[in-house]
Coordinates of C-alpha atoms in Angstrom, one line a residue:
Chain A
M97 CA 6.9 0.2 42.7
S98 CA 7.1 4.0 43.0
V99 CA 4.2 6.3 42.1
R100 CA 6.1 7.5 39.1
T101 CA 6.6 4.1 37.5
R102 CA 3.0 3.2 38.2
W103 CA 2.0 6.4 36.4
T104 CA 4.2 5.8 33.3
E105 CA 2.9 2.2 33.2
A106 CA -0.6 3.3 33.1
L107 CA 0.2 5.8 30.4
I108 CA 1.9 3.3 28.2
E109 CA -0.9 0.8 28.8
G110 CA -3.4 3.4 27.7
L111 CA -1.4 4.2 24.6
I112 CA -1.2 0.5 23.6
H113 CA -4.9 0.2 24.3
L114 CA -5.5 3.2 22.0
C115 CA -3.4 1.6 19.2
G116 CA -5.4 -1.5 19.4
L117 CA -8.7 0.4 19.2
S118 CA -7.4 2.5 16.3
A119 CA -7.5 -0.6 14.1
I120 CA -11.2 -0.9 14.7
V121 CA -11.6 2.8 14.1
F122 CA -9.8 2.6 10.7
I123 CA -11.7 -0.4 9.5
L124 CA -15.0 1.3 10.4
A125 CA -13.9 4.6 8.8
I126 CA -13.0 2.7 5.6
V127 CA -16.3 0.8 5.5
V128 CA -18.3 4.0 6.1
F129 CA -16.3 5.9 3.4
I130 CA -16.7 3.3 0.7
A131 CA -20.3 2.5 1.7
K132 CA -21.3 6.2 1.6
E133 CA -20.3 6.5 -2.1
G134 CA -21.2 3.1 -3.3
T135 CA -24.3 1.8 -1.4
V136 CA -26.9 3.7 -3.3
F137 CA -25.6 2.6 -6.7
L138 CA -25.1 -1.0 -5.5
F139 CA -28.7 -1.4 -4.4
S140 CA -30.3 0.5 -7.2
H141 CA -28.3 -1.4 -9.9
F142 CA -27.6 -4.7 -8.2
V143 CA -29.6 -6.9 -10.5
E144 CA -28.5 -5.0 -13.6
M145 CA -24.8 -5.5 -12.6
W146 CA -25.1 -9.2 -12.6
Q147 CA -27.0 -9.5 -15.9
S148 CA -24.4 -8.3 -18.3
T149 CA -20.8 -9.1 -19.3
D150 CA -20.4 -5.7 -20.7
W151 CA -18.7 -3.0 -18.6
N152 CA -19.1 0.3 -20.6
P153 CA -19.6 3.2 -18.2
T154 CA -18.8 6.0 -20.6
L155 CA -21.4 5.3 -23.3
G156 CA -24.3 7.6 -23.9
T157 CA -26.4 5.0 -22.2
P158 CA -23.8 3.4 -19.8
V159 CA -23.7 -0.4 -19.2
Y160 CA -22.5 -1.5 -15.8
G161 CA -22.3 -5.3 -16.2
I162 CA -19.7 -6.8 -13.8
V163 CA -19.9 -10.5 -14.7
A164 CA -16.8 -10.4 -16.9
L165 CA -14.9 -8.5 -14.3
V166 CA -15.8 -10.9 -11.5
V167 CA -15.0 -13.9 -13.8
G168 CA -11.7 -12.2 -14.7
T169 CA -10.8 -11.8 -11.0
L170 CA -11.7 -15.4 -10.1
W171 CA -10.0 -16.7 -13.2
C172 CA -6.7 -15.1 -12.3
V173 CA -7.0 -16.0 -8.7
G174 CA -8.0 -19.6 -9.4
L175 CA -5.2 -20.2 -12.0
S176 CA -2.6 -18.7 -9.7
L177 CA -3.7 -21.0 -6.8
L178 CA -3.3 -24.1 -9.1
F179 CA 0.3 -23.2 -9.3
S180 CA 1.1 -21.5 -6.0
V181 CA -0.6 -23.9 -3.6
P182 CA 1.2 -27.1 -4.5
V183 CA 4.6 -25.4 -4.9
G184 CA 4.1 -23.3 -1.7
I185 CA 3.1 -26.2 0.5
A186 CA 5.8 -28.5 -1.0
A187 CA 8.3 -25.7 -0.2
A188 CA 6.9 -25.4 3.3
V189 CA 7.2 -29.2 3.9
Y190 CA 10.8 -29.1 2.7
L191 CA 11.7 -26.1 4.9
S192 CA 10.1 -27.5 8.0
E193 CA 10.9 -31.2 7.7
F194 CA 13.8 -31.9 5.4
A195 CA 16.0 -28.8 5.1
P196 CA 19.2 -28.7 7.3
E197 CA 19.1 -25.9 9.8
D198 CA 21.5 -23.5 7.9
V199 CA 19.8 -24.1 4.5
R200 CA 16.4 -23.4 6.1
E201 CA 17.6 -20.1 7.6
A202 CA 19.0 -19.0 4.3
L203 CA 15.9 -20.0 2.4
K204 CA 13.6 -18.2 4.8
V205 CA 15.5 -14.9 4.3
I206 CA 15.2 -15.3 0.5
V207 CA 11.5 -16.1 0.8
E208 CA 11.0 -12.9 2.9
L209 CA 12.9 -11.0 0.3
L210 CA 10.5 -12.3 -2.4
A211 CA 7.7 -10.9 -0.3
A212 CA 9.3 -7.5 -0.2
I213 CA 9.2 -7.0 -4.0
P214 CA 6.7 -4.1 -4.7
S215 CA 3.7 -5.0 -6.7
V216 CA 4.5 -2.6 -9.6
V217 CA 7.9 -4.4 -10.0
W218 CA 6.0 -7.6 -10.4
G219 CA 3.9 -5.9 -13.1
F220 CA 7.1 -5.0 -14.9
I221 CA 8.3 -8.6 -14.7
G222 CA 4.9 -9.6 -16.3
V223 CA 5.3 -7.1 -19.1
M224 CA 9.0 -7.4 -19.8
I225 CA 9.8 -11.1 -19.1
I226 CA 6.6 -13.3 -19.0
N227 CA 5.0 -11.4 -21.9
P228 CA 7.7 -12.4 -24.5
L229 CA 8.1 -15.8 -22.9
L230 CA 4.4 -16.6 -23.4
Q231 CA 4.5 -15.3 -26.9
S232 CA 7.5 -17.5 -27.7
L233 CA 5.3 -20.4 -26.5
G234 CA 2.7 -19.5 -29.1
A235 CA 0.4 -17.1 -27.3
Q236 CA -1.1 -14.4 -29.6
V237 CA -0.7 -11.8 -26.9
G238 CA 1.6 -12.2 -24.0
L239 CA -0.4 -9.9 -21.7
N240 CA -3.2 -12.3 -20.7
G241 CA -4.9 -14.2 -17.9
L242 CA -2.1 -16.7 -17.6
N243 CA 0.5 -14.0 -17.3
G244 CA -1.5 -12.3 -14.5
A245 CA -2.0 -15.7 -12.8
I246 CA 1.7 -16.5 -12.9
I247 CA 2.5 -13.1 -11.4
L248 CA -0.1 -13.5 -8.7
G249 CA 1.2 -17.0 -7.9
L250 CA 4.7 -15.7 -7.5
M251 CA 3.4 -12.9 -5.3
T252 CA 1.5 -15.2 -2.9
L253 CA 4.2 -17.8 -2.8
P254 CA 6.1 -16.2 0.1
L255 CA 2.9 -15.9 2.2
L256 CA 2.1 -19.6 1.6
V257 CA 5.6 -20.8 2.4
S258 CA 5.9 -18.8 5.6
L259 CA 2.4 -19.5 7.0
G260 CA 2.6 -23.1 5.7
E261 CA 5.9 -23.7 7.5
D262 CA 4.5 -22.2 10.7
A263 CA 1.5 -24.5 10.5
L264 CA 3.7 -27.6 10.0
R265 CA 6.1 -26.7 12.8
A266 CA 3.2 -26.2 15.1
V267 CA 2.5 -29.9 14.9
P268 CA 3.9 -31.4 18.1
D269 CA 7.0 -33.4 17.8
S270 CA 5.3 -36.3 19.5
Y271 CA 3.3 -36.9 16.3
R272 CA 6.6 -37.2 14.4
Q273 CA 8.1 -39.5 17.0
A274 CA 5.0 -41.7 17.1
A275 CA 5.0 -42.0 13.3
T276 CA 8.6 -42.9 13.3
A277 CA 8.1 -45.4 16.1
M278 CA 5.4 -47.1 14.0
G279 CA 8.0 -47.6 11.3
A280 CA 6.7 -45.0 8.9
T281 CA 9.1 -43.6 6.3
R282 CA 9.6 -39.8 6.2
W283 CA 7.3 -39.6 3.2
E284 CA 4.6 -41.5 4.9
M285 CA 5.0 -39.4 8.0
V286 CA 4.6 -36.2 6.0
T287 CA 1.6 -37.3 3.9
R288 CA -0.3 -39.4 6.5
V289 CA 0.4 -37.6 9.7
L290 CA 1.8 -34.1 9.3
L291 CA -0.3 -32.7 6.5
P292 CA -3.6 -34.0 8.0
A293 CA -2.6 -32.6 11.4
A294 CA -1.6 -29.2 9.9
R295 CA -4.5 -29.0 7.5
P296 CA -6.5 -26.2 9.3
G297 CA -3.3 -24.1 9.4
L298 CA -2.5 -24.8 5.8
L299 CA -6.1 -23.9 4.8
V300 CA -5.7 -20.6 6.6
A301 CA -2.5 -19.9 4.6
V302 CA -4.3 -20.7 1.3
L303 CA -7.3 -18.4 2.3
L304 CA -5.1 -15.5 3.2
G305 CA -3.3 -16.0 -0.1
V306 CA -6.7 -15.9 -1.9
G307 CA -7.5 -12.6 -0.1
R308 CA -4.1 -11.2 -1.2
C309 CA -4.7 -12.2 -4.8
V310 CA -8.2 -10.8 -5.0
G311 CA -7.1 -7.4 -3.8
E312 CA -3.9 -7.2 -5.9
T313 CA -4.2 -4.3 -8.4
M314 CA -1.1 -2.8 -10.0
A315 CA 0.5 -6.1 -11.1
V316 CA -2.7 -7.5 -12.7
L317 CA -3.5 -4.1 -14.3
M318 CA -0.1 -4.3 -16.1
A319 CA 0.0 -8.1 -16.9
T320 CA -3.5 -9.2 -17.7
G321 CA -4.0 -7.2 -20.9
H322 CA -7.0 -5.3 -19.3
S323 CA -9.7 -6.5 -21.6
V324 CA -13.4 -6.9 -20.6
R325 CA -14.4 -10.4 -21.7
I326 CA -15.1 -13.9 -20.5
P327 CA -11.9 -15.9 -21.1
H328 CA -12.2 -18.9 -23.4
G329 CA -8.6 -20.0 -23.1
L330 CA -5.5 -19.7 -20.9
M331 CA -4.0 -17.1 -23.2
D332 CA -7.1 -14.8 -23.4
P333 CA -6.6 -11.3 -21.9
V334 CA -8.9 -10.5 -19.0
R335 CA -9.7 -7.6 -16.7
T336 CA -10.1 -7.7 -12.9
L337 CA -12.3 -5.6 -10.5
T338 CA -9.3 -4.0 -8.9
A339 CA -7.7 -3.0 -12.2
T340 CA -10.9 -1.4 -13.4
I341 CA -11.1 0.8 -10.3
A342 CA -7.5 1.8 -10.6
A343 CA -7.7 2.6 -14.3
E344 CA -11.0 4.6 -14.3
L345 CA -11.3 6.4 -11.0
G346 CA -8.9 9.1 -12.1
E347 CA -11.3 10.8 -14.5
A348 CA -14.7 9.7 -13.2
V349 CA -16.6 12.8 -12.3
R350 CA -16.9 13.0 -8.5
G351 CA -20.3 12.0 -7.3
G352 CA -21.4 10.9 -10.9
E353 CA -22.8 7.5 -11.7
H354 CA -19.6 6.1 -13.0
Y355 CA -17.8 7.3 -9.8
Q356 CA -20.5 5.6 -7.7
A357 CA -20.3 2.4 -9.8
L358 CA -16.5 2.2 -9.1
F359 CA -17.2 2.5 -5.4
A360 CA -19.8 -0.2 -5.7
L361 CA -17.1 -2.4 -7.2
G362 CA -15.0 -1.5 -4.2
L363 CA -17.7 -2.6 -1.8
L364 CA -18.0 -5.9 -3.6
L365 CA -14.3 -6.4 -3.4
F366 CA -14.3 -5.5 0.3
A367 CA -17.1 -8.0 0.9
L368 CA -15.3 -10.7 -1.0
T369 CA -11.9 -10.3 0.8
F370 CA -13.7 -9.8 4.2
A371 CA -15.6 -13.1 3.7
V372 CA -12.3 -14.9 2.8
N373 CA -10.4 -13.5 5.8
L374 CA -13.3 -14.2 8.1
T375 CA -13.4 -17.8 7.1
A376 CA -9.6 -18.0 7.7
D377 CA -10.1 -16.4 11.1
L378 CA -12.9 -18.8 12.1
L379 CA -10.7 -21.7 11.0
I380 CA -7.8 -20.5 13.2
R381 CA -10.2 -20.3 16.1
G382 CA -11.4 -23.8 15.3
T383 CA -7.9 -25.2 15.4
R384 CA -7.1 -23.4 18.7
R385 CA -10.1 -24.9 20.3
G386 CA -9.3 -28.3 18.9
A387 CA -5.7 -28.3 20.1
Chain B
M160 CA 11.1 44.8 8.6
R161 CA 7.7 46.1 7.9
S162 CA 8.8 47.6 4.6
I163 CA 10.2 44.3 3.4
F164 CA 6.8 42.7 4.2
F165 CA 5.0 45.2 2.1
L166 CA 7.5 44.8 -0.7
A167 CA 6.9 41.1 -0.8
L168 CA 3.1 41.7 -0.8
A169 CA 3.4 44.0 -3.7
A170 CA 5.5 41.5 -5.6
C171 CA 2.9 38.8 -5.1
G172 CA 0.1 41.0 -6.2
G173 CA 1.4 41.4 -9.7
G174 CA -1.3 43.1 -11.7
P175 CA -0.8 45.7 -14.4
G176 CA 1.2 48.1 -12.4
G177 CA 2.9 45.5 -10.2
A178 CA 6.5 44.2 -10.6
G179 CA 5.8 40.4 -10.3
P180 CA 5.0 38.1 -13.2
T181 CA 1.5 37.0 -14.0
L182 CA 0.8 33.3 -13.4
L183 CA -1.3 31.4 -15.9
Q184 CA -2.6 27.9 -14.9
N185 CA -2.7 25.5 -17.8
K186 CA -4.1 22.0 -17.3
G187 CA -5.5 19.0 -19.2
S188 CA -4.8 16.6 -22.1
D189 CA -1.9 14.2 -21.6
T190 CA -1.4 14.2 -25.4
M191 CA -0.8 17.9 -25.3
V192 CA 1.2 18.2 -22.1
N193 CA 4.7 18.0 -23.8
L194 CA 3.6 20.6 -26.4
M195 CA 2.3 23.0 -23.8
Q196 CA 5.4 22.6 -21.6
R197 CA 7.7 23.5 -24.6
M198 CA 5.4 26.5 -25.4
S199 CA 5.5 27.6 -21.8
E200 CA 9.3 27.6 -21.7
A201 CA 9.7 29.4 -25.0
Y202 CA 7.0 31.9 -24.1
T203 CA 8.5 32.8 -20.7
A204 CA 11.9 33.3 -22.3
S205 CA 10.5 36.0 -24.6
H206 CA 7.8 37.3 -22.2
P207 CA 9.4 37.3 -18.7
D208 CA 6.3 39.0 -17.2
T209 CA 4.2 35.8 -17.6
V210 CA 4.8 32.3 -16.1
I211 CA 2.7 29.4 -17.3
A212 CA 2.3 26.4 -15.0
V213 CA 1.5 23.3 -17.1
T214 CA 0.0 20.1 -15.7
G215 CA -1.5 17.0 -17.4
G216 CA -4.2 14.7 -16.0
G217 CA -6.3 14.2 -19.2
S218 CA -8.7 16.3 -21.2
G219 CA -11.6 15.6 -18.8
T220 CA -9.5 16.8 -15.9
G221 CA -8.6 20.0 -17.6
I222 CA -12.2 20.7 -18.5
K223 CA -13.3 19.9 -15.0
S224 CA -10.8 22.4 -13.6
L225 CA -12.0 25.1 -16.0
I226 CA -15.5 24.6 -14.8
D227 CA -14.4 24.7 -11.2
G228 CA -12.4 27.9 -11.9
T229 CA -9.0 26.4 -10.9
T230 CA -7.3 26.8 -14.2
D231 CA -7.1 29.6 -16.8
L232 CA -6.4 27.5 -19.8
A233 CA -7.8 23.9 -20.3
N234 CA -6.0 21.7 -22.9
S235 CA -8.2 19.2 -24.6
S236 CA -7.6 16.6 -27.4
R237 CA -11.4 16.4 -27.9
K238 CA -14.3 18.8 -28.1
M239 CA -16.2 19.6 -24.9
K240 CA -19.3 17.4 -24.4
E241 CA -22.7 18.9 -24.2
E242 CA -23.1 18.0 -20.6
E243 CA -19.8 19.6 -19.8
I244 CA -20.8 22.8 -21.5
A245 CA -24.2 22.7 -19.6
L246 CA -22.3 22.2 -16.3
A247 CA -20.0 25.1 -17.1
K248 CA -22.9 27.4 -17.9
K249 CA -24.5 26.4 -14.6
N250 CA -21.3 27.4 -12.8
G251 CA -21.4 30.8 -14.6
K252 CA -18.5 29.9 -17.0
D253 CA -18.6 30.4 -20.7
P254 CA -16.0 28.0 -22.4
V255 CA -14.5 29.3 -25.6
E256 CA -12.2 27.1 -27.7
T257 CA -9.0 28.1 -29.5
I258 CA -7.6 25.4 -31.9
I259 CA -3.8 25.6 -31.7
A260 CA -2.7 22.5 -33.6
F261 CA -3.9 19.3 -35.3
D262 CA -3.0 15.7 -34.6
G263 CA -3.4 12.7 -36.8
L264 CA -4.8 9.6 -35.1
A265 CA -2.9 6.7 -36.6
I266 CA -4.0 3.1 -37.0
Y267 CA -1.1 0.8 -36.2
V268 CA -0.5 -2.8 -37.3
N269 CA 2.4 -5.1 -37.0
T270 CA 4.9 -4.8 -39.9
A271 CA 4.4 -8.5 -40.7
N272 CA 0.7 -7.7 -41.5
P273 CA 0.3 -7.3 -45.2
V274 CA -3.0 -5.3 -45.0
A275 CA -2.7 -2.6 -47.6
T276 CA -5.7 -0.3 -46.7
L277 CA -8.5 0.0 -44.3
S278 CA -11.6 2.1 -44.3
F279 CA -13.8 3.5 -41.5
E280 CA -16.3 0.7 -42.3
N281 CA -13.5 -1.9 -41.8
L282 CA -12.6 -0.2 -38.5
R283 CA -16.2 -0.4 -37.4
C284 CA -16.3 -4.0 -38.4
I285 CA -13.2 -4.8 -36.5
F286 CA -13.7 -2.8 -33.3
G287 CA -17.5 -2.7 -33.0
A288 CA -19.4 -5.2 -30.8
D289 CA -21.8 -5.9 -33.7
G290 CA -19.0 -6.0 -36.3
A291 CA -18.4 -9.3 -38.1
C292 CA -14.6 -9.0 -38.6
K293 CA -13.2 -11.4 -36.0
K294 CA -10.3 -12.7 -38.1
W295 CA -7.9 -11.1 -40.6
S296 CA -9.2 -13.5 -43.2
D297 CA -12.7 -11.8 -42.8
L298 CA -10.9 -8.7 -44.3
G299 CA -9.2 -10.7 -47.1
V300 CA -5.9 -10.6 -45.3
T301 CA -3.7 -13.7 -45.1
L302 CA -1.8 -13.7 -41.8
D303 CA -0.7 -16.5 -39.5
C304 CA -0.2 -15.9 -35.8
G305 CA 0.6 -19.4 -34.6
G306 CA -2.2 -21.3 -36.2
T307 CA -4.8 -18.6 -35.9
D308 CA -5.6 -15.2 -37.4
D309 CA -7.9 -13.8 -34.7
I310 CA -7.7 -10.0 -34.7
V311 CA -6.1 -8.7 -31.4
K312 CA -7.8 -5.3 -30.8
V313 CA -5.8 -2.8 -28.7
G314 CA -7.2 0.5 -27.5
R315 CA -7.1 3.0 -24.8
Q316 CA -8.9 3.3 -21.4
N317 CA -12.3 4.9 -21.4
N318 CA -11.1 8.0 -19.7
S319 CA -8.7 9.0 -22.4
G320 CA -9.5 11.8 -24.9
T321 CA -8.0 9.6 -27.7
Y322 CA -10.4 6.8 -26.8
E323 CA -13.3 9.2 -26.9
Y324 CA -12.3 10.7 -30.2
F325 CA -11.8 7.3 -31.8
H326 CA -15.0 5.9 -30.3
E327 CA -17.1 8.8 -31.5
E328 CA -15.6 8.9 -35.0
V329 CA -15.7 5.1 -35.6
L330 CA -18.6 3.7 -33.6
G331 CA -20.7 6.7 -32.8
K332 CA -21.9 7.8 -29.4
D333 CA -23.7 4.6 -28.5
G334 CA -21.5 2.1 -30.4
K335 CA -19.8 -0.5 -28.2
F336 CA -16.3 -1.8 -28.4
T337 CA -15.8 -5.5 -28.0
N338 CA -12.9 -7.4 -26.5
T339 CA -10.4 -4.5 -26.8
M340 CA -7.2 -4.5 -24.6
D341 CA -7.5 -1.2 -22.9
Q342 CA -4.0 0.3 -22.4
S343 CA -3.1 3.4 -20.4
G344 CA -1.0 5.1 -23.1
T345 CA -0.3 5.2 -26.8
Q346 CA 3.2 3.8 -26.2
Q347 CA 1.7 0.7 -24.5
V348 CA -0.7 0.3 -27.5
V349 CA 2.2 0.3 -29.9
D350 CA 4.2 -2.0 -27.7
V351 CA 1.5 -4.7 -27.9
V352 CA 1.1 -4.1 -31.7
S353 CA 4.9 -4.5 -32.2
T354 CA 5.0 -7.8 -30.4
S355 CA 1.7 -9.4 -31.6
T356 CA 1.5 -10.1 -35.3
C357 CA -2.3 -10.1 -35.4
A358 CA -2.8 -6.9 -33.4
I359 CA -4.3 -3.6 -34.5
G360 CA -4.3 -0.4 -32.4
Y361 CA -4.8 3.3 -32.5
G362 CA -3.0 6.3 -31.1
G363 CA -1.1 9.6 -31.8
M364 CA 1.2 9.7 -34.9
G365 CA 4.6 10.0 -33.1
Y366 CA 4.9 6.3 -32.0
H367 CA 5.6 4.1 -35.0
N368 CA 8.7 1.9 -34.9
D369 CA 10.3 -0.8 -37.0
K370 CA 7.8 -3.4 -35.7
A371 CA 4.6 -1.3 -35.9
R372 CA 3.6 0.7 -39.0
F373 CA 0.8 3.0 -40.0
V374 CA -2.2 1.7 -42.0
C375 CA -3.2 3.6 -45.1
L376 CA -6.7 4.8 -44.2
A377 CA -9.7 5.6 -46.5
K378 CA -12.9 7.4 -45.5
T379 CA -15.1 4.9 -47.3
T380 CA -14.2 1.5 -48.9
G381 CA -13.0 1.9 -52.5
E382 CA -11.8 5.5 -52.1
P383 CA -8.1 6.1 -52.4
C384 CA -6.4 5.8 -49.0
V385 CA -4.1 8.2 -47.2
V386 CA -1.1 7.5 -44.9
P387 CA -0.9 9.9 -41.9
S388 CA 2.0 12.5 -42.2
L389 CA 2.5 16.1 -41.4
E390 CA 1.5 17.0 -45.0
T391 CA -1.6 14.9 -45.2
V392 CA -2.9 15.9 -41.8
K393 CA -2.2 19.6 -42.5
A394 CA -4.0 19.4 -45.9
H395 CA -6.9 17.6 -44.2
E396 CA -6.4 14.7 -46.6
Y397 CA -5.9 12.2 -43.8
P398 CA -9.4 11.3 -42.7
F399 CA -8.6 10.8 -39.1
S400 CA -7.2 14.2 -37.9
R401 CA -8.4 15.9 -34.8
P402 CA -7.9 19.5 -33.5
L403 CA -6.0 20.1 -30.3
Q404 CA -7.6 23.0 -28.5
V405 CA -7.3 25.2 -25.5
Y406 CA -10.5 26.3 -23.7
T407 CA -10.8 29.6 -21.8
N408 CA -13.6 31.1 -19.7
G409 CA -15.1 33.6 -22.1
K410 CA -13.1 35.1 -25.0
P411 CA -9.4 35.0 -24.0
T412 CA -8.4 38.4 -22.5
G413 CA -5.3 39.8 -20.8
A414 CA -2.4 37.4 -20.3
S415 CA -4.3 34.5 -21.8
Q416 CA -5.1 36.4 -24.9
V417 CA -1.4 37.5 -25.4
F418 CA -0.3 33.9 -24.9
L419 CA -2.8 32.3 -27.3
D420 CA -2.0 34.9 -30.0
W421 CA 1.6 34.0 -29.6
A422 CA 0.8 30.3 -29.7
L423 CA -0.9 30.9 -33.1
S424 CA 2.0 33.1 -34.4
E425 CA 4.9 31.7 -36.4
A426 CA 7.0 31.3 -33.2
G427 CA 4.3 29.2 -31.5
Q428 CA 3.5 27.1 -34.5
K429 CA 7.2 26.3 -34.9
I430 CA 7.0 24.6 -31.5
V431 CA 3.9 22.7 -32.6
L432 CA 6.0 21.2 -35.4
E433 CA 8.9 20.4 -33.1
A434 CA 6.6 18.6 -30.7
G435 CA 5.5 16.3 -33.5
F436 CA 2.1 17.8 -34.2
V437 CA 0.7 19.6 -37.2
P438 CA 0.5 23.4 -37.3
K439 CA -2.9 25.0 -37.7

């Protein structure tokens, strides 16, 4: 190896190293930025925030209750998972175990295309297509929690299918051969051998899907009806944490209480998605060690 | 080379003796942005020495910019709040308002809704957190929206001037809304009202369609009601009309004064009418 190649090698290595470190720098910078604006409010109003379902930051005496916003977020995410997890995992099983090679390749491209649809376009679909559809099914307002959940479900589906398929294909072929040798049908092989073996990987897929749903903003802002309340039925409009920040930050006076409150919401969201992603990460490590 | 540079500098300088046009910054209310854009175009056509740069962002944004000194004219669909005036004074600014037009705030319901008239008390009862009107039957209106007649309340986000005006007029400073669907524009409000039979919403006058109609509004229950129109708003008969104003720092002077005088003249008020608002 000449001196010159060794020198370029070192330079490139250094650059790659720097790129890796930059991820840490960005994360830290984001945490510091949000924490700087939101921490004071979060700690001084923490109890108050959890005591009220009323979010009314522009009143003469403002009310910063976040219970309805948190419930709205979890409501949409929970409902969407009820739909996206079974469908997503079933699709992953089909792709990895049953689909012929060329069908699988074609379907994977389509699934990736689905993932490339921008969030605001999903919001449009919620307003223009699912809205009248739900209304024709008897909903009073088509912009509601169920609409938001359907949109979120469709948005997370590609993630679930791709990661789920990876998890299933990571199960060694010897498992399949052993199951077949024992006389298991394909269905028995999938339900009794593959799914249990791939469970940690599938769980990671679901958790990453949850993180994605919790943080989604534009589509839910458009589709949920954006109404602060505890939902009593599938067709009730709701409001999420993310949509509240997006809708109100524009005119909140910089440095004012409302502004800080929105950053406190951001901190809570960050903590929530961080916890979900950390769990997913620990699970991945768990599987690696187990394998 | 050097002479060209000085020429350019002189052109940028503008001023009374300069050759370049004076630039007026105009910012604020989204309700007024179309109106001001039209005015700016017509004004520059007849006064080539002045250029007006119009941007929206909301009434609050315009007022903030006036306080920060980054705009000459701040459009607002609501009056300045006391704390905003105090903040302006603290920054050495003295906001002065000039009303240039009026706008009627319409109450919209679905055309299938037979409700004949509503009063401010009814609106309080419907939109307020302590109001008892949860269903249309509570108001004596028979309506069926798929087995229920729960009122669907549609409003604006809490950073909108329209929201603040409606809030203050109907519920008062500390009154609370309950269960409203908070939309980011009047068009969206009317869209929900047009598709949901049991919905009621509020917004500017220009948005009614064949599925959403105006409600005849009375100041107090029992009084004769008024439907919003150019005539009723202009005559101050419609109880829900608001002024659209422009704030300046101190009494308007120089280019700002000439422009605002023009806006209040016949030529300016003609544009107010064309933009769907009510002349002063």
